[in-house]
């Protein structure tokens, strides 16, 4: 479904390569995780795929078609993104309902009350919330709204940029489980970026470990759960997360394995 | 505030405080009501608002409030002191000063309303475009803005008014030309901080065009601070208008305009101070009102202050 070949992204002035010849592919219905410390370029990869940053070199192929750096309008019907910070990704002065209709308006699709109802219930929210403003919702509710907004266009690919790192732990698990359910139900393809190995292990089939703009190791998620990684950097990352995470992240990993 | 207590309230207040709005109108009304409640915590702002409302009411009801024609002369009764017959006395042509102040409110309101209506969209559009597109669009628009900003407002307005000839319409054009650049600057600064926001990125990822992003998503975010800015600017607009009137570049003589009234009253300041005091106080009061109102509004809308 997603094929990225030799992706190079240069940012800043003077331009420096933040992503250096990254290649990976995700099959339809699969879930691929990019993991690495902050600043390793994983979010930049996501932004290049999403079309937010058209200034890249290399090839990005989605659904068998090589994409032009500036995307046509229809592209966004098949690829949508969920952002890291649910406090910043919703328009502060528009009601939830209005924001959910926005993608349909932009894609010139019919807008209806039912679409909003459907979108809110599909992410486990009460449709009565549609006349609230974002500041009247909790972080978890907002992230659900952001997911609903991404899914209202019925995309095949969902790009997830640290979708839970701004939420507290109990809500994190809820959102991750919701995302897993939605993937199963709708046959979505996920590309998930996170610095949290437990989240990746819970969500993904395959994992790419990124360091300084390169994928240093690519493994099946089973191996990540088992803790048998080869590259010294991946092992360092794993060790660090085990020391740091402790008991709170253990159950998540177990759930994912089961 | 606990939601259960609020839920028990009924009537319009209950409707405004209901935790679960049932429609878009109610949701918007609730937001407005919340802001109004906060505004009520600023007594000086309320005083300002009261004076502005009074100005509007007086301007609308001018014929009902006065018993004299503001331009009818009565040379037999010139420079009469304030009395029950002429509340604020008469001027050098025997015209009733109170009537002229009341009708002058119309002129003032007319000027500030038109200036606001002209300046806000121009400033917003130029500022948001410059901020959103960046690059050479930003360069061109901001250099033009700088040119207008580099002259003191009153001097520029004087120049335009002198070139266009005296008259209220020309005064409005002259004032508008000097009043839009700060609005554009403000809108640009707001846009720059919004452009990188995730909620704008999310809209871009829906395939929205740049124009629809600017008009539907960025502009509404800039509106509150622009409203505050314009309200605070109103005082200087009133003063500039009065200044143009005073120098004979505003309203043409017989029509009542506070600045022109003050100018003609200057000659008789010692013998008949009411002729100049009345318009002077009116100008000061209304400018003060807009400043007080604007200050409170800024605190309520939590917009970043003036530059």
Coordinates of C-alpha atoms in Angstrom, one line a residue:
Chain A
X1 CA 0.0 0.0 0.0
X2 CA 2.7 2.4 1.0
X3 CA 6.1 2.3 -0.7
X4 CA 8.8 4.7 0.2
X5 CA 12.0 4.6 -1.8
X6 CA 15.2 6.5 -1.1
X7 CA 13.4 9.4 0.6
X8 CA 15.6 12.4 1.3
X9 CA 14.3 15.5 3.1
X10 CA 16.4 18.6 3.6
X11 CA 15.3 21.2 6.1
X12 CA 16.6 24.4 7.6
X13 CA 19.0 26.9 6.2
X14 CA 21.6 26.0 5.2
X15 CA 19.6 22.8 4.2
X16 CA 20.6 19.7 6.1
X17 CA 19.5 16.2 5.3
X18 CA 17.1 15.3 8.1
X19 CA 16.0 12.1 6.4
X20 CA 18.7 10.2 4.5
X21 CA 17.6 7.6 1.9
X22 CA 14.9 6.0 3.9
X23 CA 13.1 3.1 2.2
X24 CA 10.3 0.9 3.6
X25 CA 7.0 -0.5 2.5
X26 CA 3.7 -1.3 4.2
X27 CA 1.3 -3.9 2.8
X28 CA -2.5 -3.2 2.6
X29 CA -4.1 -3.6 5.9
X30 CA -0.7 -3.6 7.6
X31 CA 0.6 -1.5 10.4
X32 CA 4.1 -0.2 10.3
X33 CA 5.8 1.6 13.1
X34 CA 8.6 4.1 13.0
X35 CA 10.4 4.4 16.3
X36 CA 13.3 6.5 17.4
X37 CA 14.3 9.3 19.7
X38 CA 13.1 12.8 19.1
X39 CA 14.8 14.6 16.2
X40 CA 15.6 11.4 14.3
X41 CA 13.4 12.4 11.4
X42 CA 10.5 10.1 11.9
X43 CA 7.9 12.8 11.9
X44 CA 9.5 14.4 8.9
X45 CA 9.0 11.1 7.0
X46 CA 5.3 11.3 7.9
X47 CA 5.0 14.9 6.8
X48 CA 6.6 14.1 3.4
X49 CA 4.2 11.2 2.9
X50 CA 1.2 13.3 3.9
X51 CA 1.9 16.0 1.5
X52 CA 2.5 18.7 4.1
X53 CA 6.1 19.0 3.0
X54 CA 6.4 18.8 -0.8
X55 CA 10.1 19.5 -0.7
X56 CA 11.6 16.0 -0.8
X57 CA 13.5 13.7 -3.1
X58 CA 12.9 10.1 -3.7
X59 CA 9.8 8.2 -4.5
X60 CA 6.6 7.8 -2.5
X61 CA 4.1 5.3 -3.8
X62 CA 0.6 4.8 -2.4
X63 CA -1.9 2.3 -3.8
X64 CA 0.4 1.5 -6.7
X65 CA 0.8 5.1 -7.9
X66 CA 3.9 7.2 -7.5
X67 CA 2.9 10.6 -6.0
X68 CA 3.8 14.0 -7.3
X69 CA 5.3 16.2 -4.5
X70 CA 2.3 18.5 -4.7
X71 CA -0.7 16.4 -4.2
X72 CA -4.0 16.5 -6.1
X73 CA -7.2 17.1 -4.1
X74 CA -8.3 13.5 -4.5
X75 CA -5.2 12.2 -2.8
X76 CA -6.4 13.4 0.6
X77 CA -9.5 11.1 0.3
X78 CA -7.2 8.1 0.5
X79 CA -4.6 9.3 3.0
X80 CA -5.4 11.1 6.3
X81 CA -3.3 12.0 9.3
X82 CA -3.9 12.2 13.1
X83 CA -1.7 14.7 14.9
X84 CA 0.2 14.4 18.1
X85 CA -1.4 17.2 20.1
X86 CA -5.2 17.0 20.3
X87 CA -5.1 20.5 21.9
X88 CA -3.5 22.0 18.8
X89 CA -5.1 20.0 16.0
X90 CA -8.7 21.2 16.4
X91 CA -9.8 24.7 15.5
X92 CA -10.4 26.5 18.8
X93 CA -13.3 28.5 17.6
X94 CA -15.3 26.0 15.6
X95 CA -17.8 23.5 17.1
X96 CA -16.9 19.8 16.8
X97 CA -19.7 19.3 14.3
X98 CA -18.5 22.1 12.1
X99 CA -15.0 20.7 12.1
X100 CA -16.2 17.2 11.2
X101 CA -18.1 18.7 8.2
X102 CA -15.0 20.6 7.0
X103 CA -13.3 17.6 5.2
X104 CA -16.5 16.9 3.4
X105 CA -16.9 20.5 2.3
X106 CA -13.3 20.7 1.2
X107 CA -13.7 17.5 -0.9
X108 CA -17.0 18.8 -2.2
X109 CA -18.8 15.8 -0.8
X110 CA -22.4 16.0 0.4
X111 CA -22.6 17.2 4.0
X112 CA -25.2 15.7 6.3
X113 CA -26.1 15.5 10.0
X114 CA -26.0 11.7 9.6
X115 CA -22.3 11.8 8.6
X116 CA -21.4 13.7 11.8
X117 CA -23.5 11.3 13.9
X118 CA -21.9 8.3 12.3
X119 CA -18.4 9.8 12.6
X120 CA -18.8 10.5 16.3
X121 CA -20.4 7.2 17.2
X122 CA -17.7 5.3 15.3
X123 CA -15.1 6.7 17.6
X124 CA -17.2 6.1 20.7
X125 CA -18.4 9.6 21.3
X126 CA -21.9 10.8 22.1
X127 CA -23.3 12.7 19.0
X128 CA -24.6 15.3 21.5
X129 CA -21.1 16.6 21.7
X130 CA -21.3 18.0 18.2
X131 CA -22.2 21.5 19.3
X132 CA -19.4 21.7 21.9
X133 CA -16.2 23.6 21.3
X134 CA -12.8 21.8 21.6
X135 CA -12.0 23.5 24.9
X136 CA -15.1 21.9 26.4
X137 CA -13.7 18.4 25.8
X138 CA -11.0 16.3 27.5
X139 CA -7.8 15.4 25.8
X140 CA -9.0 11.9 25.0
X141 CA -12.3 13.1 23.6
X142 CA -10.4 15.6 21.4
X143 CA -8.2 12.9 20.0
X144 CA -11.2 10.9 19.3
X145 CA -12.7 13.8 17.4
X146 CA -9.4 14.2 15.5
X147 CA -9.6 10.5 14.5
X148 CA -13.2 10.9 13.5
X149 CA -12.3 13.9 11.3
X150 CA -9.6 11.9 9.6
X151 CA -11.9 8.9 9.0
X152 CA -14.9 10.9 7.8
X153 CA -13.3 10.9 4.3
X154 CA -13.0 7.1 4.5
X155 CA -9.3 6.9 3.7
X156 CA -7.4 3.7 3.2
X157 CA -4.2 4.9 4.8
X158 CA -4.0 6.6 8.2
X159 CA -0.8 8.4 9.2
X160 CA -0.5 8.6 13.0
X161 CA 2.0 11.0 14.4
X162 CA 2.5 10.1 18.1
X163 CA -1.3 9.9 18.5
X164 CA -1.1 9.2 22.2
X165 CA 2.0 10.9 23.6
X166 CA 0.1 14.0 24.7
X167 CA -2.5 11.9 26.7
X168 CA -2.2 10.3 30.1
X169 CA -1.6 6.6 30.4
X170 CA -5.2 5.3 30.9
X171 CA -6.5 7.4 28.0
X172 CA -3.6 6.2 25.9
X173 CA -4.6 2.6 26.1
X174 CA -8.2 3.5 25.2
X175 CA -7.2 5.5 22.1
X176 CA -4.7 2.7 21.0
X177 CA -7.4 0.1 21.4
X178 CA -9.9 2.2 19.4
X179 CA -7.3 2.6 16.6
X180 CA -6.7 -1.2 16.5
X181 CA -10.5 -1.8 16.4
X182 CA -11.0 0.7 13.6
X183 CA -8.1 -0.8 11.6
X184 CA -9.7 -4.3 11.8
X185 CA -13.2 -3.0 11.0
X186 CA -12.3 -0.8 8.1
X187 CA -9.2 -2.6 6.8
X188 CA -7.1 0.5 7.2
X189 CA -3.3 0.7 6.7
X190 CA -1.5 2.4 9.4
X191 CA 1.9 4.2 9.5
X192 CA 2.6 5.0 13.1
X193 CA 5.4 7.2 14.4
X194 CA 6.3 7.0 18.1
X195 CA 9.2 7.3 20.4
X196 CA 7.4 4.8 22.7
X197 CA 8.4 1.2 22.0
X198 CA 5.4 -0.1 24.1
X199 CA 3.0 1.8 21.8
X200 CA 4.7 0.5 18.7
X201 CA 4.7 -3.1 20.1
X202 CA 1.0 -2.8 20.8
X203 CA 0.0 -1.4 17.4
X204 CA 2.3 -2.6 14.7
X205 CA 3.3 -5.7 12.7
X206 CA 6.6 -4.3 11.5
X207 CA 8.9 -1.8 13.0
X208 CA 11.6 0.4 11.6
X209 CA 14.1 1.8 14.1
X210 CA 15.3 5.2 13.0
X211 CA 18.5 6.9 14.1
X212 CA 19.8 10.2 12.7
X213 CA 17.6 10.1 9.6
X214 CA 18.2 6.5 8.7
X215 CA 16.4 3.3 9.3
X216 CA 19.0 1.2 11.1
X217 CA 17.0 -1.9 11.6
X218 CA 13.7 -3.3 10.4
X219 CA 12.1 -6.2 12.4
X220 CA 8.8 -8.0 12.9
X221 CA 7.0 -6.6 16.0
X222 CA 7.2 -10.1 17.6
X223 CA 10.9 -9.7 17.9
X224 CA 10.5 -6.3 19.5
X225 CA 8.1 -7.8 22.1
X226 CA 10.5 -10.6 22.7
X227 CA 13.3 -8.1 23.0
X228 CA 15.6 -9.8 20.4
X229 CA 16.9 -6.8 18.4
X230 CA 20.2 -6.9 16.7
X231 CA 21.4 -3.4 15.9
X232 CA 23.2 -1.8 18.9
X233 CA 21.1 1.3 18.7
X234 CA 17.8 -0.6 18.8
X235 CA 19.0 -2.5 21.8
X236 CA 19.9 0.7 23.5
X237 CA 16.5 2.1 22.8
X238 CA 14.8 -1.0 24.1
X239 CA 16.9 -1.1 27.3
X240 CA 16.2 2.6 27.9
X241 CA 12.4 2.1 27.5
X242 CA 12.4 -0.9 29.8
X243 CA 14.3 1.0 32.5
X244 CA 12.2 4.1 32.1
X245 CA 8.7 2.6 31.5
X246 CA 8.7 0.0 34.2
X247 CA 5.3 -1.5 35.2
X248 CA 3.0 0.9 33.5
X249 CA 3.9 -0.1 30.1
X250 CA 4.2 -3.8 30.7
X251 CA 0.5 -4.7 30.5
X252 CA 0.2 -2.9 27.1
X253 CA 3.0 -5.0 25.7
X254 CA 1.3 -8.2 27.0
X255 CA -2.0 -7.2 25.5
X256 CA -0.4 -6.6 22.2
X257 CA 1.2 -10.0 22.2
X258 CA -2.0 -11.8 23.1
Chain B
X1 CA -18.8 25.7 38.3
X2 CA -20.8 22.6 38.9
X3 CA -23.0 21.5 36.1
X4 CA -25.8 20.1 38.2
X5 CA -26.6 23.5 39.7
X6 CA -26.6 25.1 36.3
X7 CA -28.9 22.5 34.9
X8 CA -31.7 23.3 37.3
X9 CA -31.9 26.9 36.1
X10 CA -34.6 27.6 33.6
X11 CA -35.6 30.2 31.1
X12 CA -33.2 32.1 28.9
X13 CA -30.4 31.9 31.5
X14 CA -30.9 28.2 31.7
X15 CA -30.8 27.9 28.0
X16 CA -27.5 29.9 27.9
X17 CA -25.9 27.9 30.6
X18 CA -27.1 24.4 29.6
X19 CA -24.1 22.1 29.6
X20 CA -25.2 20.3 26.4
X21 CA -26.0 22.8 23.7
X22 CA -28.7 21.5 21.2
X23 CA -27.9 23.6 18.2
X24 CA -25.3 25.8 16.6
X25 CA -27.1 29.0 17.6
X26 CA -27.2 28.0 21.2
X27 CA -23.6 27.0 21.2
X28 CA -22.6 30.4 19.8
X29 CA -25.0 32.3 22.1
X30 CA -23.4 30.4 25.1
X31 CA -20.0 31.5 24.1
X32 CA -21.1 35.1 23.7
X33 CA -22.9 35.0 27.1
X34 CA -19.8 33.6 28.7
X35 CA -17.8 36.5 27.3
X36 CA -20.5 39.0 28.4
X37 CA -20.3 37.6 31.9
X38 CA -16.6 38.1 31.9
X39 CA -17.0 41.6 30.5
X40 CA -19.3 42.5 33.4
X41 CA -16.3 42.1 35.6
X42 CA -14.8 45.3 34.2
X43 CA -16.8 48.3 35.5
X44 CA -14.8 50.8 33.5
X45 CA -15.5 48.8 30.4
X46 CA -19.2 48.9 31.2
X47 CA -19.0 52.7 31.6
X48 CA -17.3 52.9 28.2
X49 CA -20.0 50.7 26.7
X50 CA -22.7 52.7 28.3
X51 CA -21.4 55.9 26.7
X52 CA -21.0 54.3 23.3
X53 CA -24.6 53.0 23.5
X54 CA -25.7 56.5 24.6
X55 CA -23.9 57.9 21.6
X56 CA -25.7 55.5 19.2
X57 CA -29.1 56.2 20.8
X58 CA -28.6 59.9 20.7
X59 CA -27.5 59.7 17.0
X60 CA -30.6 57.7 16.1
X61 CA -33.1 59.7 18.1
X62 CA -31.6 63.1 17.3
X63 CA -34.8 64.7 16.0
X64 CA -36.7 63.6 19.1
X65 CA -34.2 65.0 21.5
X66 CA -33.8 68.5 20.1
X67 CA -36.3 71.2 19.5
X68 CA -34.1 73.4 17.3
X69 CA -32.8 72.9 13.8
X70 CA -29.0 72.5 14.1
X71 CA -28.3 74.7 11.2
X72 CA -31.1 77.3 11.6
X73 CA -29.5 80.7 12.4
X74 CA -30.9 83.3 14.7
X75 CA -28.7 86.3 14.7
X76 CA -30.9 88.1 17.3
X77 CA -29.9 85.5 19.8
X78 CA -26.2 84.9 19.2
X79 CA -23.8 83.7 21.9
X80 CA -26.6 83.3 24.4
X81 CA -25.6 81.7 27.7
X82 CA -26.9 78.2 28.6
X83 CA -30.5 78.5 29.8
X84 CA -33.6 76.3 29.9
X85 CA -34.4 77.4 26.4
X86 CA -31.0 76.6 25.1
X87 CA -29.5 73.9 27.3
X88 CA -25.9 74.6 26.1
X89 CA -26.4 78.1 24.9
X90 CA -26.1 79.3 21.3
X91 CA -23.1 79.9 19.0
X92 CA -22.0 82.9 17.0
X93 CA -24.8 82.5 14.5
X94 CA -27.4 81.9 17.2
X95 CA -27.6 78.2 16.5
X96 CA -28.6 76.0 19.4
X97 CA -25.3 74.3 20.6
X98 CA -27.2 71.3 22.2
X99 CA -28.9 70.5 18.9
X100 CA -25.6 70.8 17.1
X101 CA -23.9 68.4 19.6
X102 CA -26.7 65.9 19.2
X103 CA -26.6 66.0 15.4
X104 CA -22.8 66.1 15.6
X105 CA -23.0 62.6 17.2
X106 CA -24.5 61.4 13.9
X107 CA -21.5 62.8 12.0
X108 CA -19.0 61.2 14.4
X109 CA -20.8 57.9 14.4
X110 CA -21.0 58.0 10.6
X111 CA -17.3 58.6 10.4
X112 CA -16.2 55.9 12.8
X113 CA -18.6 53.3 11.5
X114 CA -17.4 53.8 7.9
X115 CA -13.8 53.9 8.9
X116 CA -14.2 50.6 10.8
X117 CA -16.1 49.0 7.9
X118 CA -13.4 50.0 5.4
X119 CA -10.3 49.4 7.5
X120 CA -11.1 46.0 9.1
X121 CA -11.5 44.0 5.9
X122 CA -8.6 45.6 4.1
X123 CA -6.3 45.2 7.0
X124 CA -7.4 41.7 7.7
X125 CA -7.1 40.6 4.1
X126 CA -3.7 42.2 3.5
X127 CA -2.3 41.0 6.8
X128 CA -3.5 37.4 6.5
X129 CA -2.3 37.0 2.9
X130 CA 1.1 38.4 3.7
X131 CA 1.4 36.1 6.7
X132 CA 0.1 33.0 5.1
X133 CA 1.8 33.1 1.7
X134 CA 5.0 34.6 2.9
X135 CA 7.9 35.1 0.5
X136 CA 7.5 37.8 -2.1
X137 CA 3.8 38.3 -1.4
X138 CA 4.7 39.1 2.1
X139 CA 7.6 41.4 1.0
X140 CA 5.4 43.5 -1.3
X141 CA 2.4 43.8 1.0
X142 CA 4.5 44.7 4.0
X143 CA 6.7 47.2 2.2
X144 CA 3.5 49.0 1.1
X145 CA 2.3 48.9 4.6
X146 CA 5.6 50.3 5.8
X147 CA 5.2 53.2 3.4
X148 CA 1.9 54.1 4.9
X149 CA 3.2 53.6 8.5
X150 CA 6.2 55.8 8.0
X151 CA 4.1 59.0 8.0
X152 CA 2.4 60.2 11.2
X153 CA -1.3 59.4 10.8
X154 CA -2.6 62.9 11.2
X155 CA -0.1 64.3 8.7
X156 CA -1.0 61.7 6.1
X157 CA -4.7 62.3 6.7
X158 CA -4.1 66.0 6.3
X159 CA -2.3 65.5 3.1
X160 CA -5.0 63.3 1.6
X161 CA -7.8 65.5 2.9
X162 CA -6.1 68.6 1.4
X163 CA -5.6 66.8 -1.9
X164 CA -9.1 65.4 -2.1
X165 CA -10.8 68.6 -0.8
X166 CA -12.8 69.1 2.3
X167 CA -15.9 67.0 3.1
X168 CA -16.9 64.1 5.4
X169 CA -16.5 61.5 2.7
X170 CA -13.0 62.6 1.9
X171 CA -12.1 62.8 5.6
X172 CA -13.3 59.2 5.9
X173 CA -11.2 58.1 3.0
X174 CA -8.2 60.0 4.4
X175 CA -8.5 58.5 7.8
X176 CA -9.1 55.0 6.4
X177 CA -5.9 55.2 4.4
X178 CA -3.9 55.9 7.6
X179 CA -5.8 53.5 9.8
X180 CA -5.4 50.1 8.0
X181 CA -1.6 49.5 8.3
X182 CA -1.6 48.7 12.0
X183 CA -4.5 46.3 11.4
X184 CA -2.6 44.6 8.6
X185 CA 0.5 44.3 10.9
X186 CA -1.6 42.7 13.6
X187 CA -3.3 40.3 11.3
X188 CA 0.0 39.3 9.8
X189 CA 1.6 38.6 13.2
X190 CA -1.4 36.5 14.2
X191 CA -1.3 34.6 10.9
X192 CA 2.4 33.8 11.3
X193 CA 1.7 32.1 14.6
X194 CA -1.3 30.2 13.2
X195 CA 0.2 29.1 10.0
X196 CA 2.2 26.3 11.5
X197 CA -0.5 25.2 13.8
X198 CA -1.7 21.6 13.5
X199 CA -5.3 22.5 13.0
X200 CA -4.3 24.5 9.9
X201 CA -2.2 21.5 8.7
X202 CA -5.2 19.3 9.3
X203 CA -7.3 21.5 7.0
X204 CA -4.5 21.5 4.4
X205 CA -4.6 17.7 4.5
X206 CA -8.3 17.9 3.6
X207 CA -7.3 19.4 0.3
X208 CA -8.5 22.9 1.1
X209 CA -7.3 25.7 -1.1
X210 CA -5.2 28.5 0.3
X211 CA -8.1 31.0 0.0
X212 CA -10.5 28.8 1.9
X213 CA -7.9 28.3 4.6
X214 CA -7.3 32.0 4.9
X215 CA -10.9 33.0 4.8
X216 CA -12.5 30.2 6.8
X217 CA -9.9 29.2 9.3
X218 CA -7.3 31.9 9.8
X219 CA -9.4 35.0 9.5
X220 CA -11.9 34.1 12.2
X221 CA -9.0 33.6 14.6
X222 CA -7.7 37.1 13.9
X223 CA -11.0 38.8 14.2
X224 CA -11.1 39.2 18.0
X225 CA -7.8 41.0 18.3
X226 CA -8.6 43.1 15.3
X227 CA -11.9 44.1 16.9
X228 CA -10.0 45.1 20.0
X229 CA -7.5 47.0 18.0
X230 CA -10.1 48.9 16.0
X231 CA -12.0 49.8 19.1
X232 CA -8.9 51.2 20.7
X233 CA -8.1 53.0 17.4
X234 CA -11.6 54.6 17.4
X235 CA -10.4 57.2 19.9
X236 CA -7.7 58.4 17.5
X237 CA -10.0 58.2 14.6
X238 CA -12.4 60.5 16.4
X239 CA -9.6 62.8 17.3
X240 CA -8.3 62.8 13.7
X241 CA -11.7 63.5 12.4
X242 CA -12.1 66.3 14.9
X243 CA -8.7 67.6 14.0
X244 CA -9.5 67.6 10.3
X245 CA -12.8 69.4 11.1
X246 CA -10.9 71.9 13.3
X247 CA -8.6 72.7 10.4
X248 CA -11.4 73.1 8.0
X249 CA -10.7 69.9 6.1
X250 CA -13.5 67.8 7.5
X251 CA -17.2 68.5 7.4
X252 CA -18.2 71.6 5.4
X253 CA -19.3 74.5 7.6
X254 CA -23.0 74.6 8.2
X255 CA -23.2 70.9 9.0
X256 CA -22.7 70.1 12.7
X257 CA -19.3 68.4 13.4
X258 CA -17.6 68.5 16.8
X259 CA -14.2 69.4 15.5
X260 CA -15.4 72.3 13.4
X261 CA -17.6 73.5 16.2
X262 CA -14.6 73.6 18.5
X263 CA -12.7 75.5 15.9
X264 CA -15.3 78.2 15.4
X265 CA -15.8 78.4 19.2
X266 CA -12.2 79.2 19.8
X267 CA -12.7 82.9 19.0
X268 CA -15.3 83.3 21.7
X269 CA -13.5 81.2 24.3
X270 CA -13.3 83.9 26.9
X271 CA -16.7 85.5 26.7
X272 CA -18.8 82.4 25.8
X273 CA -16.8 79.3 26.8
X274 CA -19.8 77.0 26.2
X275 CA -19.4 77.2 22.5
X276 CA -16.1 75.4 22.6
X277 CA -16.5 73.5 25.8
X278 CA -19.5 71.5 24.7
X279 CA -17.9 69.9 21.6
X280 CA -14.6 69.5 23.4
X281 CA -16.2 67.6 26.2
X282 CA -18.2 65.5 23.8
X283 CA -15.0 64.6 21.8
X284 CA -13.1 63.7 25.0
X285 CA -15.9 61.7 26.5
X286 CA -16.5 59.5 23.4
X287 CA -12.7 58.9 22.8
X288 CA -12.4 57.9 26.5
X289 CA -15.4 55.6 26.2
X290 CA -13.9 53.8 23.2
X291 CA -10.6 53.4 25.1
X292 CA -12.2 52.1 28.2
X293 CA -14.4 49.7 26.2
X294 CA -11.5 48.5 24.1
X295 CA -9.3 47.9 27.1
X296 CA -12.0 45.7 28.8
X297 CA -12.6 43.9 25.5
X298 CA -9.0 43.1 25.1
X299 CA -8.9 41.5 28.6
X300 CA -12.0 39.5 27.9
X301 CA -11.0 38.2 24.5
X302 CA -7.5 37.6 25.8
X303 CA -6.1 38.9 22.6
X304 CA -2.5 39.9 22.5
X305 CA -2.3 43.7 23.2
X306 CA -1.3 46.4 20.9
X307 CA 2.0 46.1 19.2

